[in-house]
Coordinates of C-alpha atoms and ligand atoms in Angstrom, one line a residue:
M258 CA 0.0 0.1 0.0
A259 CA 1.1 3.6 -0.7
A260 CA 0.0 7.0 0.0
E261 CA -1.2 9.3 -2.4
D262 CA 2.0 11.4 -2.5
G263 CA 4.2 8.5 -3.3
F264 CA 5.3 7.6 0.3
V265 CA 5.4 4.0 1.1
E266 CA 2.6 3.8 3.8
T267 CA 4.9 2.0 6.5
V268 CA 7.4 5.0 6.4
D269 CA 7.2 6.6 9.8
R270 CA 6.7 10.2 8.9
A271 CA 7.8 11.4 12.4
A272 CA 11.2 9.8 11.9
E273 CA 11.6 11.4 8.4
E274 CA 12.9 14.6 9.7
G275 CA 15.8 12.9 11.4
R276 CA 16.7 11.5 8.2
T277 CA 16.8 14.8 6.2
P278 CA 20.6 15.2 6.7
F279 CA 21.2 11.9 5.2
Y280 CA 18.9 12.7 2.2
E281 CA 20.6 16.0 1.6
R282 CA 24.0 14.3 1.5
A283 CA 22.7 11.5 -0.7
R284 CA 21.2 14.3 -3.1
E285 CA 24.8 15.5 -3.5
R286 CA 25.6 12.3 -4.9
N287 CA 22.6 12.2 -7.1
L288 CA 20.9 9.6 -5.0
A289 CA 17.4 9.6 -3.7
P290 CA 15.3 7.3 -1.2
L291 CA 12.8 5.2 -3.1
W292 CA 10.6 4.9 -0.1
R293 CA 9.5 8.5 -0.5
V294 CA 8.3 8.1 -4.1
L295 CA 7.8 4.3 -4.7
G296 CA 3.9 4.7 -4.5
G297 CA 3.8 7.1 -7.3
L298 CA 6.0 5.0 -9.4
V299 CA 4.5 1.4 -9.2
T300 CA 0.6 2.3 -8.8
E301 CA -1.8 -0.3 -7.9
E302 CA -4.0 0.7 -10.9
P303 CA -3.2 2.8 -14.0
R304 CA -3.4 6.5 -12.9
S305 CA -3.2 8.6 -16.1
P306 CA -2.2 12.3 -15.7
A307 CA -4.6 12.9 -18.7
V308 CA -8.3 13.7 -18.1
P309 CA -11.3 13.2 -20.4
A310 CA -11.8 15.9 -22.8
H311 CA -14.0 16.9 -25.7
W312 CA -13.7 19.6 -28.3
A313 CA -16.7 20.4 -30.5
Y314 CA -15.6 21.2 -34.0
S315 CA -17.9 24.2 -34.1
D316 CA -15.8 25.7 -31.3
V317 CA -12.5 24.8 -32.8
R318 CA -12.9 25.8 -36.5
P319 CA -12.9 29.5 -35.9
Y320 CA -9.5 29.3 -34.4
L321 CA -8.3 27.3 -37.5
I322 CA -9.6 30.1 -39.7
E323 CA -8.0 32.8 -37.6
A324 CA -4.7 31.1 -37.6
C325 CA -4.9 30.9 -41.5
D326 CA -4.8 34.7 -41.5
L327 CA -2.1 34.8 -39.0
I328 CA 0.6 32.5 -40.3
S329 CA 1.5 30.8 -43.6
T330 CA 2.2 27.0 -44.1
E331 CA 5.7 28.3 -45.2
E332 CA 6.4 30.2 -42.1
A333 CA 4.8 27.5 -39.8
E334 CA 6.0 24.5 -41.7
R335 CA 2.8 22.8 -40.5
R336 CA -0.3 25.0 -39.5
V337 CA -1.5 22.8 -36.7
L338 CA -3.4 23.7 -33.6
V339 CA -2.4 21.1 -31.0
F340 CA -4.9 19.4 -28.7
E341 CA -3.6 19.9 -25.3
N342 CA -5.1 17.7 -22.6
P343 CA -6.1 19.7 -19.7
G344 CA -4.1 17.5 -17.4
L345 CA -1.1 17.8 -19.4
P346 CA -0.8 21.5 -20.4
G347 CA 2.1 22.8 -22.3
Q348 CA 3.3 19.3 -23.4
S349 CA 1.7 19.0 -26.7
R350 CA 0.1 15.7 -25.5
I351 CA -3.6 14.6 -25.6
T352 CA -2.6 11.4 -23.8
P353 CA 0.9 10.8 -22.1
S354 CA 2.0 8.8 -25.3
L355 CA -0.1 10.5 -28.3
F356 CA -0.2 13.7 -30.1
A357 CA -3.3 15.1 -31.6
G358 CA -3.7 18.4 -33.7
Y359 CA -5.9 19.9 -36.4
Q360 CA -4.0 20.8 -39.7
I361 CA -5.4 23.4 -42.0
I362 CA -4.3 24.2 -45.6
R363 CA -5.9 26.9 -47.5
P364 CA -6.2 26.4 -51.6
G365 CA -2.8 26.9 -53.2
E366 CA -0.7 26.3 -50.2
V367 CA 1.9 23.6 -49.8
A368 CA 3.2 22.3 -46.4
P369 CA 6.9 21.6 -47.4
A370 CA 8.5 18.2 -47.6
H371 CA 10.3 16.8 -44.7
R372 CA 10.7 13.3 -43.0
H373 CA 11.0 12.1 -39.4
V374 CA 11.4 8.9 -37.3
A375 CA 7.9 9.7 -35.8
S376 CA 5.0 8.0 -37.6
A377 CA 2.1 10.2 -38.4
L378 CA -1.7 9.5 -39.4
R379 CA -4.0 11.8 -41.0
F380 CA -7.8 11.6 -40.5
I381 CA -9.5 13.8 -43.1
L382 CA -12.4 16.2 -41.8
E383 CA -13.1 18.8 -44.4
G384 CA -12.2 19.4 -48.0
K385 CA -11.3 17.3 -51.1
D386 CA -8.6 17.3 -53.7
A387 CA -5.8 18.2 -51.6
Y388 CA -3.0 15.6 -51.6
T389 CA -0.4 14.1 -49.3
A390 CA 2.6 12.9 -51.0
V391 CA 4.5 10.0 -49.5
A392 CA 8.0 8.8 -50.9
G393 CA 7.0 10.2 -54.3
E394 CA 3.4 9.1 -54.7
R395 CA 0.6 11.4 -54.1
T396 CA -2.9 10.5 -52.8
M397 CA -5.9 12.8 -53.1
M398 CA -7.6 13.0 -49.7
E399 CA -11.5 13.1 -49.0
P400 CA -13.3 13.3 -45.7
G401 CA -13.1 10.1 -43.6
D402 CA -10.1 8.9 -45.5
F403 CA -7.2 7.6 -43.1
V404 CA -3.8 8.4 -44.5
I405 CA -0.3 7.3 -43.1
T406 CA 3.1 8.9 -43.4
P407 CA 5.4 6.3 -42.4
S408 CA 8.5 6.6 -40.3
W409 CA 11.3 8.2 -42.1
T410 CA 9.5 8.9 -45.4
W411 CA 9.5 12.1 -47.3
H412 CA 6.1 13.7 -47.1
D413 CA 4.5 17.0 -48.2
H414 CA 1.0 18.1 -48.4
G415 CA -0.7 20.5 -50.9
N416 CA -4.1 22.1 -51.6
E417 CA -4.8 22.3 -55.4
S418 CA -8.6 22.6 -54.7
D419 CA -10.5 25.9 -54.0
E420 CA -11.6 24.7 -50.6
L421 CA -10.2 24.7 -47.2
M422 CA -8.7 21.3 -46.3
V423 CA -8.7 20.3 -42.6
W424 CA -7.6 17.0 -41.0
I425 CA -6.5 15.6 -37.7
D426 CA -2.7 14.8 -37.2
G427 CA -2.0 11.9 -34.9
L428 CA 1.6 11.1 -34.1
D429 CA 3.8 8.8 -31.9
M430 CA 6.6 11.4 -31.2
H431 CA 6.1 11.1 -27.5
M432 CA 6.8 7.2 -27.7
V433 CA 9.8 8.0 -30.0
N434 CA 11.2 10.8 -27.6
L435 CA 10.8 8.4 -24.6
V436 CA 13.4 6.2 -26.0
S437 CA 15.3 9.1 -27.3
A438 CA 15.2 8.0 -30.9
S439 CA 13.9 11.0 -32.9
F440 CA 15.5 12.2 -36.0
R441 CA 14.1 14.9 -38.5
E442 CA 15.3 16.4 -41.7
G443 CA 13.9 19.0 -44.2
Y444 CA 13.8 18.2 -47.8
P445 CA 16.0 20.5 -49.8
G446 CA 13.1 22.1 -51.9
R447 CA 9.5 22.5 -51.3
S448 CA 8.1 19.2 -52.6
H449 CA 9.6 15.9 -53.1
P450 CA 9.4 15.0 -56.7
V451 CA 6.4 12.7 -57.8
T452 CA 7.9 9.5 -59.1
R453 CA 5.1 7.1 -59.0
P454 CA 1.5 7.3 -60.3
E455 CA -1.5 7.9 -57.8
G456 CA -2.8 4.4 -56.8
A457 CA 0.5 2.6 -57.3
A458 CA 0.7 1.3 -53.8
M459 CA -2.8 0.4 -53.5
A460 CA -2.6 -1.6 -56.9
E461 CA 0.4 -3.5 -55.3
V462 CA -1.0 -4.5 -52.0
G463 CA -4.6 -3.1 -51.7
F464 CA -6.5 -6.0 -53.5
N465 CA -5.3 -9.2 -51.7
L466 CA -2.7 -9.5 -54.2
V467 CA 0.9 -8.7 -54.1
P468 CA 3.6 -8.6 -56.8
V469 CA 6.0 -11.8 -56.8
D470 CA 9.1 -11.2 -54.7
F471 CA 7.6 -7.9 -53.2
E472 CA 10.0 -6.9 -50.6
T473 CA 9.7 -4.2 -47.9
T474 CA 11.8 -3.6 -44.8
S475 CA 9.0 -1.4 -43.1
Q476 CA 6.4 -2.8 -40.7
T477 CA 4.1 0.1 -41.8
S478 CA 1.3 -0.7 -44.2
P479 CA 2.5 0.1 -47.9
I480 CA -1.1 1.4 -48.3
F481 CA -1.0 5.0 -47.3
N482 CA -4.6 6.0 -47.9
Y483 CA -7.5 3.9 -46.7
P484 CA -10.5 5.5 -48.4
Y485 CA -13.5 6.0 -46.4
R486 CA -15.9 4.8 -49.0
R487 CA -14.2 1.3 -48.8
T488 CA -14.2 1.4 -44.9
R489 CA -17.8 2.5 -44.7
E490 CA -18.9 -0.4 -47.0
A491 CA -17.0 -2.9 -45.0
L492 CA -18.5 -1.6 -41.6
E493 CA -22.0 -1.5 -43.3
M494 CA -21.6 -5.2 -44.4
V495 CA -20.2 -6.3 -41.1
S496 CA -23.2 -4.8 -39.4
R497 CA -25.6 -6.8 -41.4
T498 CA -23.6 -10.1 -40.9
R499 CA -22.5 -10.0 -37.3
A500 CA -24.0 -9.3 -33.9
P501 CA -22.9 -6.0 -32.4
D502 CA -20.1 -6.4 -29.5
A503 CA -21.7 -5.2 -26.3
C504 CA -18.9 -2.5 -25.7
H505 CA -17.9 -1.5 -29.2
A506 CA -20.8 -2.5 -31.4
F507 CA -19.0 -3.1 -34.8
K508 CA -15.4 -1.9 -34.5
M509 CA -12.7 -2.7 -37.0
H510 CA -8.9 -2.2 -36.9
Y511 CA -6.8 -1.0 -40.0
I512 CA -4.3 -3.4 -40.9
N513 CA -1.1 -3.8 -42.9
P514 CA -2.3 -6.4 -45.6
L515 CA 1.1 -7.8 -45.8
N516 CA 1.2 -9.2 -42.3
G517 CA -2.2 -8.7 -40.8
K518 CA -0.9 -6.4 -37.9
S519 CA -1.5 -2.8 -37.2
A520 CA -1.3 -0.5 -40.1
I521 CA 1.2 1.6 -38.2
P522 CA 3.5 -0.3 -35.8
T523 CA 3.1 2.3 -32.9
I524 CA -0.5 3.4 -33.3
T525 CA -3.6 1.3 -33.3
T526 CA -6.1 2.8 -35.7
A527 CA -9.8 1.9 -35.9
M528 CA -13.3 2.7 -37.3
Q529 CA -16.5 1.7 -35.5
L530 CA -20.1 1.9 -36.3
L531 CA -22.7 2.1 -33.5
P532 CA -26.3 1.7 -34.9
K533 CA -29.1 4.1 -33.9
G534 CA -30.4 3.4 -30.6
F535 CA -27.3 1.4 -29.4
R536 CA -26.3 1.8 -25.8
S537 CA -22.8 0.3 -25.1
S538 CA -21.7 -1.7 -22.0
S539 CA -19.3 0.3 -20.0
Y540 CA -15.7 -0.6 -21.1
K541 CA -12.2 0.4 -19.9
S542 CA -8.7 -0.5 -21.1
T543 CA -5.1 0.6 -20.4
A544 CA -4.9 2.3 -24.0
G545 CA -5.9 5.9 -23.9
T546 CA -7.8 6.5 -26.9
V547 CA -8.5 9.5 -29.1
F548 CA -11.9 9.5 -30.9
S549 CA -13.1 11.6 -34.0
V550 CA -16.7 11.6 -34.8
V551 CA -17.3 10.9 -38.5
E552 CA -21.0 10.8 -38.9
G553 CA -24.1 10.8 -36.6
K554 CA -25.0 12.1 -33.2
G555 CA -25.1 10.6 -29.8
S556 CA -23.3 11.0 -26.5
V557 CA -20.3 9.4 -24.5
T558 CA -19.7 9.2 -20.7
V559 CA -15.9 9.1 -20.0
G560 CA -15.4 8.6 -16.2
D561 CA -17.9 11.0 -14.8
M562 CA -17.8 13.5 -17.8
R563 CA -20.6 13.2 -20.5
F564 CA -20.1 14.8 -23.8
Q565 CA -22.7 15.5 -26.6
L566 CA -21.2 14.3 -30.0
A567 CA -21.7 15.8 -33.4
P568 CA -19.6 15.2 -36.7
K569 CA -16.0 16.1 -36.5
D570 CA -15.8 16.6 -32.8
L571 CA -12.7 15.2 -31.2
F572 CA -12.6 13.6 -27.6
V573 CA -10.3 11.5 -25.5
A574 CA -10.7 8.6 -23.0
P575 CA -7.5 8.5 -21.0
S576 CA -6.2 5.0 -19.6
W577 CA -8.4 3.2 -17.4
F578 CA -11.5 5.6 -17.5
P579 CA -14.7 3.7 -18.1
I580 CA -16.3 4.8 -21.6
Q581 CA -19.9 4.3 -22.5
F582 CA -21.8 5.4 -25.8
E583 CA -25.4 6.2 -26.6
A584 CA -26.1 6.5 -30.4
E585 CA -28.9 8.8 -31.3
S586 CA -28.5 8.0 -35.0
D587 CA -25.9 5.6 -36.8
L588 CA -22.8 6.9 -35.0
I589 CA -19.3 6.3 -36.9
L590 CA -16.2 7.0 -34.9
F591 CA -12.6 7.0 -36.0
S592 CA -10.2 6.3 -33.2
Y593 CA -6.4 5.8 -32.3
S594 CA -4.6 4.7 -29.4
D595 CA -1.2 3.2 -28.3
R596 CA -2.8 -0.4 -27.8
I597 CA -0.4 -2.0 -30.3
V598 CA 2.6 -0.9 -28.4
Q599 CA 1.1 -2.3 -25.2
D600 CA 0.1 -5.4 -26.9
K601 CA 3.7 -6.1 -28.2
L602 CA 5.0 -5.5 -24.6
D603 CA 2.4 -7.6 -22.8
L604 CA 1.0 -4.4 -21.0
F605 CA -2.5 -4.2 -22.4
R606 CA -5.4 -4.8 -20.1
E607 CA -9.1 -4.3 -20.5
S608 CA -12.4 -4.6 -18.5
R609 CA -15.7 -5.1 -19.9
G610 CA -18.9 -4.5 -18.3
D611 CA -19.5 -2.4 -15.0
A612 CA -16.7 -4.3 -13.0
Ligands
FE2_827 FE1 5.6 15.4 -40.9

């Protein structure tokens, strides 16, 4: 047992004052007593410093528009407003391990090419006919599309349409930084040259076929755009052929078709459909999860917070906070979490129902 402040409960607090000179001498040697902090280091249950939070798109969008007038993509490199978890201010974290932001590009703008070890996902909210280019191949993006920029691949974004383009950026840089493995490089030029036709990656691996002797050294899916119309169709079909899961209704993970594993090796990504009238059983897991509402209306309760949901809203359920949904209409949610990392390290736990 441990006290909230980290002291081991059996420590005699009255005796601690007499130990102070020892602690001070130890500190001079960069040594510290474990018995004063152990309770906070090895907790009985997950104790996330993140809190449940919700951002209504109608509240956030005006800030994105204002940012467009204040700074160019050239000056900012990426014009992104970061979702800061209220429990983790100033850290660019929506959970301890995950980054989330809204990126906006105006017609005619280019977000210049660069590459980094951190992997990124884009989830498209608004606009169409803007592109993301990855390693010389462009993909045009539409709302609901899930786009990957794999670790250490050149990527840039451009908007050749006459509409604003807004998407969610999700990155694993906090995990990369935890193990001090970050590298980043700017491309010597605004855009990386286009070397492959659009759709090349999808043709190679996106139809349950693969070229003979196809080789890749990356664990990331070679498909870097999972179009929403195909995802939607799969969910729709699955909802007609399977019974809904009590906690998730119909929830499917995005996978790398070459190995059946997570599309991104550090971030689990999923899309789920909760049919109109569905009320989920309470669920909690150690994987803090970021959700984006794609379609429909409903509400979610995370811990003791209840949020009304509308399309393009974003909310977060930190590790071990119970989550429960009510769908007023067919509700479709995109989500991402660090579950895949926890799975690989035998850390993931979940609890279904009210227990
Ligand atoms: Fe990037």
